[in-house]
GROMACS .gro file of C-alpha atoms in nm:
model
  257
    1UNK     CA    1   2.465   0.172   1.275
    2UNK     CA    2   2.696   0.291   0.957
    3UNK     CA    3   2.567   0.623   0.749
    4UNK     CA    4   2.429   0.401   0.472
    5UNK     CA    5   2.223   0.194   0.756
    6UNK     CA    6   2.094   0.502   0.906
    7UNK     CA    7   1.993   0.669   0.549
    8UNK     CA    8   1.848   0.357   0.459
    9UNK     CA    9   1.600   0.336   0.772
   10UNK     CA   10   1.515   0.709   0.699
   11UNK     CA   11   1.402   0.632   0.340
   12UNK     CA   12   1.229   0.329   0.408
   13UNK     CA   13   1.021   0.512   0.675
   14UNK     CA   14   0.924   0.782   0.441
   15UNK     CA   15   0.769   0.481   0.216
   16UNK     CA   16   0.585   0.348   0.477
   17UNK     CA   17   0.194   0.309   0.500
   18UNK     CA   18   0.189   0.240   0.849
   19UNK     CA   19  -0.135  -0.001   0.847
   20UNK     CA   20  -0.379  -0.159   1.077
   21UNK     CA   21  -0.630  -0.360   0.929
   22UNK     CA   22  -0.723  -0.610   1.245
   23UNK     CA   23  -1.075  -0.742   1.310
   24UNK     CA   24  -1.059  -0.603   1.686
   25UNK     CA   25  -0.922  -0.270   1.566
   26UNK     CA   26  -1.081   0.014   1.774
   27UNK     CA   27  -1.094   0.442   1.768
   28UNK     CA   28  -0.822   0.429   2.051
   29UNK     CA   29  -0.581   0.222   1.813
   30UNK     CA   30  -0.649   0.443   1.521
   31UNK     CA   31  -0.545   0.736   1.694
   32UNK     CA   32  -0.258   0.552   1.865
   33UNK     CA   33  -0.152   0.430   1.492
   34UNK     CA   34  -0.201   0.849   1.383
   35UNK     CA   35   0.036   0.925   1.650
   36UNK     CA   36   0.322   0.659   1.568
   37UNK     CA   37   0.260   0.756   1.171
   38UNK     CA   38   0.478   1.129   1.302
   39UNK     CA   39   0.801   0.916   1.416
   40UNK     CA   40   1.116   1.094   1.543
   41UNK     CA   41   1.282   1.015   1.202
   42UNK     CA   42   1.017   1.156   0.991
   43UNK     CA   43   0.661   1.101   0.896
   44UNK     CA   44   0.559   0.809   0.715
   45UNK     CA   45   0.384   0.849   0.365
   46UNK     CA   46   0.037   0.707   0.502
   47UNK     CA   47  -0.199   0.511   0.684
   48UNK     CA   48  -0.402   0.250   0.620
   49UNK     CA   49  -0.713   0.146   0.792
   50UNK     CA   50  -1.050   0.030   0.742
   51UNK     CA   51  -1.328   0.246   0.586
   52UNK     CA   52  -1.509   0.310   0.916
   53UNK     CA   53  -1.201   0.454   1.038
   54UNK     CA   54  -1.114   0.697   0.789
   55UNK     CA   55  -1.259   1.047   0.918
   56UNK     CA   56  -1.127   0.978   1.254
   57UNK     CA   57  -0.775   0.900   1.077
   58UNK     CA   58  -0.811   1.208   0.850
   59UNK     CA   59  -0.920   1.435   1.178
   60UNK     CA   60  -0.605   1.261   1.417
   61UNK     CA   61  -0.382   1.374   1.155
   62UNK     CA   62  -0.470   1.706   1.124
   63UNK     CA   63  -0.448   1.839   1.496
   64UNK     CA   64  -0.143   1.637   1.538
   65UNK     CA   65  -0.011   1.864   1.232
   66UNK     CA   66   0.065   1.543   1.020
   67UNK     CA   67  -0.105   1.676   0.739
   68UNK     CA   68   0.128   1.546   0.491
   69UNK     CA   69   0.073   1.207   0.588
   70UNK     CA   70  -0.172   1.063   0.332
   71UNK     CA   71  -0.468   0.795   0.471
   72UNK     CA   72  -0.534   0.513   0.271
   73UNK     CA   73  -0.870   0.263   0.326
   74UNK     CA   74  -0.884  -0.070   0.151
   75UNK     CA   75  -1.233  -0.161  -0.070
   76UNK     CA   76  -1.330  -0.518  -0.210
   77UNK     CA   77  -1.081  -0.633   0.071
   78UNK     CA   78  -1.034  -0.902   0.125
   79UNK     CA   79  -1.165  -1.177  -0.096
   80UNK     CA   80  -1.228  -0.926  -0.378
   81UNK     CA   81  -1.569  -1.049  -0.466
   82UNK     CA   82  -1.767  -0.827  -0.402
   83UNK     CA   83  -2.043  -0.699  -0.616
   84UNK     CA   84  -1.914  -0.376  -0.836
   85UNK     CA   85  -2.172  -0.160  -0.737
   86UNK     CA   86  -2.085  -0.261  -0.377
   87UNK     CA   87  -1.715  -0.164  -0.433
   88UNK     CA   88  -1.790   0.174  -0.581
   89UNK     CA   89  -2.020   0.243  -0.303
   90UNK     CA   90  -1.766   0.188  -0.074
   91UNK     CA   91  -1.487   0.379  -0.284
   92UNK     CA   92  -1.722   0.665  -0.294
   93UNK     CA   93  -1.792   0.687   0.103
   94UNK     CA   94  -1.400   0.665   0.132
   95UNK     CA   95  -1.364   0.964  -0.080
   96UNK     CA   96  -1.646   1.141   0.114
   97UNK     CA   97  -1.529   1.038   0.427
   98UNK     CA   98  -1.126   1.217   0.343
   99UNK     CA   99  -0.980   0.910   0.198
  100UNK     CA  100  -0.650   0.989   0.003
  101UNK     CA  101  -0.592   0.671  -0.148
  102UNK     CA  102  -0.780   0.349  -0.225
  103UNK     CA  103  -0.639   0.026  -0.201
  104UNK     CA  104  -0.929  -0.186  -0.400
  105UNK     CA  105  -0.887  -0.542  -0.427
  106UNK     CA  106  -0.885  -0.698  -0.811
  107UNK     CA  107  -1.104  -1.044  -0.870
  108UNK     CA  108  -0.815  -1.242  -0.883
  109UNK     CA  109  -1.081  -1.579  -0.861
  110UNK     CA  110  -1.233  -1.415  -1.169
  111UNK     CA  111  -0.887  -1.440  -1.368
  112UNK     CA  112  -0.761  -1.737  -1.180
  113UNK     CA  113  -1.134  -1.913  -1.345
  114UNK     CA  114  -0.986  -1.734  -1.687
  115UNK     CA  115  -1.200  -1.403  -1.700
  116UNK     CA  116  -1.007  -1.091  -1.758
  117UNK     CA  117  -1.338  -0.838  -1.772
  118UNK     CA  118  -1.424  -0.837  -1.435
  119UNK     CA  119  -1.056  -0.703  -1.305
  120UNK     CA  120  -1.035  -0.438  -1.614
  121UNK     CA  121  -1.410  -0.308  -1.529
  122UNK     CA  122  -1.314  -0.305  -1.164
  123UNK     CA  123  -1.000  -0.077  -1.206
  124UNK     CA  124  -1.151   0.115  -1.497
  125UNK     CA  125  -1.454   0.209  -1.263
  126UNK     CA  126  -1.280   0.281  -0.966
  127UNK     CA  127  -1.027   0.512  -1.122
  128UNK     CA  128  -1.339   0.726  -1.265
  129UNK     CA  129  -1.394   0.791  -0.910
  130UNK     CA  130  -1.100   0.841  -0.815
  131UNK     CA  131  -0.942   1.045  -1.034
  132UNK     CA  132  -0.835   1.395  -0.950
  133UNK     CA  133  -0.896   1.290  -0.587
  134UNK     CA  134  -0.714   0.995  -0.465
  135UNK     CA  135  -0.474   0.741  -0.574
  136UNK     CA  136  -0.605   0.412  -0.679
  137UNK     CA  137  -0.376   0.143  -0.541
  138UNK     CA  138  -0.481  -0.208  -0.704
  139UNK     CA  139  -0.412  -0.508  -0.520
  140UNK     CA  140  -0.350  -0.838  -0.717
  141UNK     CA  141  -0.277  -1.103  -0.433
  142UNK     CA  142  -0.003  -1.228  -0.575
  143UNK     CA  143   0.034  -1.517  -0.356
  144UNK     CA  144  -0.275  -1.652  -0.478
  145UNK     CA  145  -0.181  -1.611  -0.835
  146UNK     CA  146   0.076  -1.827  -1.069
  147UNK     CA  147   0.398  -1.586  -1.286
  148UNK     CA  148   0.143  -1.544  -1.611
  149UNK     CA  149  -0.152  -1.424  -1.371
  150UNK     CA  150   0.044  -1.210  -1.219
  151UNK     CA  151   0.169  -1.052  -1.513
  152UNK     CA  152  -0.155  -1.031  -1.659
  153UNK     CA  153  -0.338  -0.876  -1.353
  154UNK     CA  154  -0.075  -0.583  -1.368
  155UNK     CA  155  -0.093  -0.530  -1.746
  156UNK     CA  156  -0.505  -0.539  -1.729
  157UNK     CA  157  -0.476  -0.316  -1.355
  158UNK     CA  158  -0.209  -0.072  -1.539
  159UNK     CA  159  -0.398  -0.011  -1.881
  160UNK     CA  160  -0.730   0.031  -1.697
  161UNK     CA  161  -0.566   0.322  -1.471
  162UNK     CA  162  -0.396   0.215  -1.132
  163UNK     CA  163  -0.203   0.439  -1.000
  164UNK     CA  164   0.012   0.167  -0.832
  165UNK     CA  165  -0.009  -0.226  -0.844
  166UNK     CA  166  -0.003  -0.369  -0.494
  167UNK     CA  167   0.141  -0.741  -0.420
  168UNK     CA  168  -0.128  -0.836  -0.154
  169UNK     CA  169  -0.382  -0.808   0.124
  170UNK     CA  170  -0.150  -0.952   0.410
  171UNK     CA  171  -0.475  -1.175   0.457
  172UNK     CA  172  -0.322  -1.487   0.295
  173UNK     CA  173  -0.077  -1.776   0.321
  174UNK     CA  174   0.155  -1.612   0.081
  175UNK     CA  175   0.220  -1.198   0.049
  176UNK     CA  176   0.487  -1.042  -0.073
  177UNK     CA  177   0.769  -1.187  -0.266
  178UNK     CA  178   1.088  -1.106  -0.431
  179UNK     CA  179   0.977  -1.278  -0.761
  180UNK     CA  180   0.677  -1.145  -0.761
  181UNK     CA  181   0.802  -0.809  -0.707
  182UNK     CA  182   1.029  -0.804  -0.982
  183UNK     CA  183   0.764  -0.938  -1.222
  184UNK     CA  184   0.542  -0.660  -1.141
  185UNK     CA  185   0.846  -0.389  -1.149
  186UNK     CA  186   0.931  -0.526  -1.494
  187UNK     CA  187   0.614  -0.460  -1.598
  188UNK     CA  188   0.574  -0.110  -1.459
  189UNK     CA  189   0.891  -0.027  -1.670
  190UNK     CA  190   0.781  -0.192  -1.977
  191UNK     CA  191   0.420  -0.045  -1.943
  192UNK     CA  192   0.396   0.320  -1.793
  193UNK     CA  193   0.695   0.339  -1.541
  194UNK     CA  194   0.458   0.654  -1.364
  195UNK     CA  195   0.267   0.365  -1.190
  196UNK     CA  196   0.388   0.285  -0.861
  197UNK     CA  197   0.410  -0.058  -0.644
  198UNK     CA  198   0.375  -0.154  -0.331
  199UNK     CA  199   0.477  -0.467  -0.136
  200UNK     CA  200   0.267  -0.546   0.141
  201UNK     CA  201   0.230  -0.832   0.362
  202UNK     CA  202   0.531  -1.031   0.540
  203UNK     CA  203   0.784  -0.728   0.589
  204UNK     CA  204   0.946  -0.694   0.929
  205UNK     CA  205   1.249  -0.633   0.928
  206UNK     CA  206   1.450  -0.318   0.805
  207UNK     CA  207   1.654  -0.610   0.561
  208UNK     CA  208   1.339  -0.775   0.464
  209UNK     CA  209   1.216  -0.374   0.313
  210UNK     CA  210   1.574  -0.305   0.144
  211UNK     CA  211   1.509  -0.631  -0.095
  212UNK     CA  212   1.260  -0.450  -0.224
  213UNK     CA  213   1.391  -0.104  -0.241
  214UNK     CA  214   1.723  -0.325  -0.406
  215UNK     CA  215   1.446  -0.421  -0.709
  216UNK     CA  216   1.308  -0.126  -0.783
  217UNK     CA  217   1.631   0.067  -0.790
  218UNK     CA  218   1.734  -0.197  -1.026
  219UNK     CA  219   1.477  -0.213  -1.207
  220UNK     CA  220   1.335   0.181  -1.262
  221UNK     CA  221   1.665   0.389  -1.142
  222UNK     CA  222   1.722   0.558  -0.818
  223UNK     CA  223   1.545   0.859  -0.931
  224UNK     CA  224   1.209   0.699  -0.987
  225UNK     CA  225   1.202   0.587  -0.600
  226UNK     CA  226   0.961   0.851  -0.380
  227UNK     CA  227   0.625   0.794  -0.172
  228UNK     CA  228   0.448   0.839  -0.537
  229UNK     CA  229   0.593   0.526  -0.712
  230UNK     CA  230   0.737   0.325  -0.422
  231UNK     CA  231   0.540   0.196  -0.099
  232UNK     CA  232   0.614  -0.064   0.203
  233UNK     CA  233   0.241  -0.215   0.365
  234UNK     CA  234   0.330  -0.358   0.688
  235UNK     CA  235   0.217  -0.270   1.018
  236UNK     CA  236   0.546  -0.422   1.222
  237UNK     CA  237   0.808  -0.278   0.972
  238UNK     CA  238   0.828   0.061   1.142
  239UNK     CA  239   0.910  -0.052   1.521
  240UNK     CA  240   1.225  -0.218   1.391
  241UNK     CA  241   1.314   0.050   1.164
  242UNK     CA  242   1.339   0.305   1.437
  243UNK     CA  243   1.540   0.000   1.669
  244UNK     CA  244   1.815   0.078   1.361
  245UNK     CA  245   1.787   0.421   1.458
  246UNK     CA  246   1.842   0.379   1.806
  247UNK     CA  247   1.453   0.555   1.836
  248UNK     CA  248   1.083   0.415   1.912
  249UNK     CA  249   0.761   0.554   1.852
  250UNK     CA  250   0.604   0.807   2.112
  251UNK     CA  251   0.305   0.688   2.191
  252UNK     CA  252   0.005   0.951   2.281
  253UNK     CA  253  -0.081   1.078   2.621
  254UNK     CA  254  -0.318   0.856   2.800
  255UNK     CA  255  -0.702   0.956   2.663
  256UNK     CA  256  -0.515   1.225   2.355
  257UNK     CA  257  -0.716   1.238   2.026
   0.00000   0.00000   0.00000
C-alpha cells in the first residue's frame, strides 16, 4: 500500500459510523461492535444501533475509554411512517437514554404522493429536541426517490434544521449513489454548506468510500471534510479498510463488557 492509500484508509475510518442495525442483533454484538469502533488505526466517528441498544453502547464506550466515539440510534426507521408523536417519543428516549446523534427517517411516501408538510414538520420538530444535544441526521432514501425529490427532500430537510442529509436506510433495493450524492452535495453548498452528508448503504470497499470522499472534496473543498460534515454508514466498510492497512479489528475477550 502507497502513502496516499494508507492516508486514505486512515481518513475514511475516522468518518466511519460503524453500524449494526440487524433484526437478530443482540447485547453481545453491541459490545463486540463498541470494541471494533477503537481500531488499531484510530477510532471511528460513531456507532449506530437501534434505540434499545443505546445505553449499553454509550456505557461500552466509556470503560473501553472510547469516549470520543459518538453513538448514533435511528427513529422513524425504516419506512418513515410513523406517527409524529411516535417519532418524537422515540427521539426523546434516545436523548435520555445517551444518544449523540439521531438518524430520523423523512416521509419520503408523503412527498413521493406530493406533500411537502409532513417532511418539514418532521425535521422542524425533531431538531427542537435535539438541539444543543445531538445531531439530527435526516435520512431521505434516496433510492426510493426520483433527481427533483431528492433535491427537494434536502432543501425542505436543510431549511427545517438537519444537521446532515443522509442518502438512505440500507433497508432498500437501492442506497447510496454517486448521483445522488452529488445532488445532495450541490445542494449543501448552494444552501448552508455547515450541513453535513452521509452516504450509507452499499459501501464495502475502501474504493467504493473514496467516490464519495472524491465528491465532496469537489464539491465543498478539502477543508470542509471532518466527522462534522462528512460521514460513511456501512457496517462492512471498516474490515476492508483495515485489510489496506495490513490490520483487523481486535475483537473483545470472551464474556468482556
Amino acid at each position: 500500500m502507497n502513502d496516499n492509500e494508507n492516508i486514505l484508509a486512515r481518513r475514511i475510518i475516522a468518518l466511519l459510523d460503524l453500524t449494526s442495525l440487524n433484526a437478530d442483533d443482540t447485547d453481545a454484538g453491541i459490545v463486540a461492535l463498541c470494541h471494533k469502533a477503537l481500531t488499531p488505526a484510530g477510532p471511528v466517528a460513531a456507532v449506530c444501533v437501534y434505540p434499545q441498544f443505546v445505553s449499553l453502547a454509550r456505557r461500552t464506550l466509556d470503560a473501553l475509554g472510547g469516549t470520543q466515539v459518538q453513538v448514533a440510534t435511528v427513529c422513524n426507521f425504516p419506512t418513515g411512517d410513523a406517527p409524529l408523536a411516535e417519532v418524537l417519543e422515540q427521539v426523546s428516549e434516545a436523548l435520555d437514554n445517551g444518544a449523540n446523534e439521531i438518524d430520523v427517517v423523512y416521509p419520503y411516501r408523503a412527498l413521493i404522493a406530493g406533500d411537502e408538510q409532513p417532511g418539514r414538520d418532521l425535521v422542524a420538530t425533531c431538531k427542537a429536541l435535539c438541539r444543543g444535544r445531538a445531531l439530527l441526521k435526516v435520512i431521505l432514501e434516496t433510492g426510493e426517490l426520483n433527481a427533483l425529490l431528492i433535491r427537494q427532500a434536502s432543501i425542505d430537510a436543510i431549511e427545517a434544521g438537519a444537521d446532515f442529509i443522509k442518502t438512505s436506510t440500507g433497508k432498500v433495493k437501492v442506497n447510496a449513489t454517486a448521483e445522488a450524492a452529488e445532488l445532495m452535495l450541490h445542494v449543501i453548498a448552494d444552501t448552508n454548506p455547515q450541513v453535513g452528508f452521509k452516504p450509507a448503504g452499499g459501501m464495502r470497499t475502501l474504493s467504493d468510500a473514496a467516490v464519495y470522499l472524491w465528491l465532496a472534496e469537489r464539491i465543498l473543498g478539502k477543508d470542509w471534510v471532518s466527522p462534522r460534515h462528512l460521514r460513511f454508514g456501512a457496517s462492512s466498510l471498516l474490515d476492508n479498510t483495515l485489510q489496506h492497512l495490513g490490520l483487523s479489528a481486535q475483537p473483545p475477550a470472551q464474556g468482556a463488557y
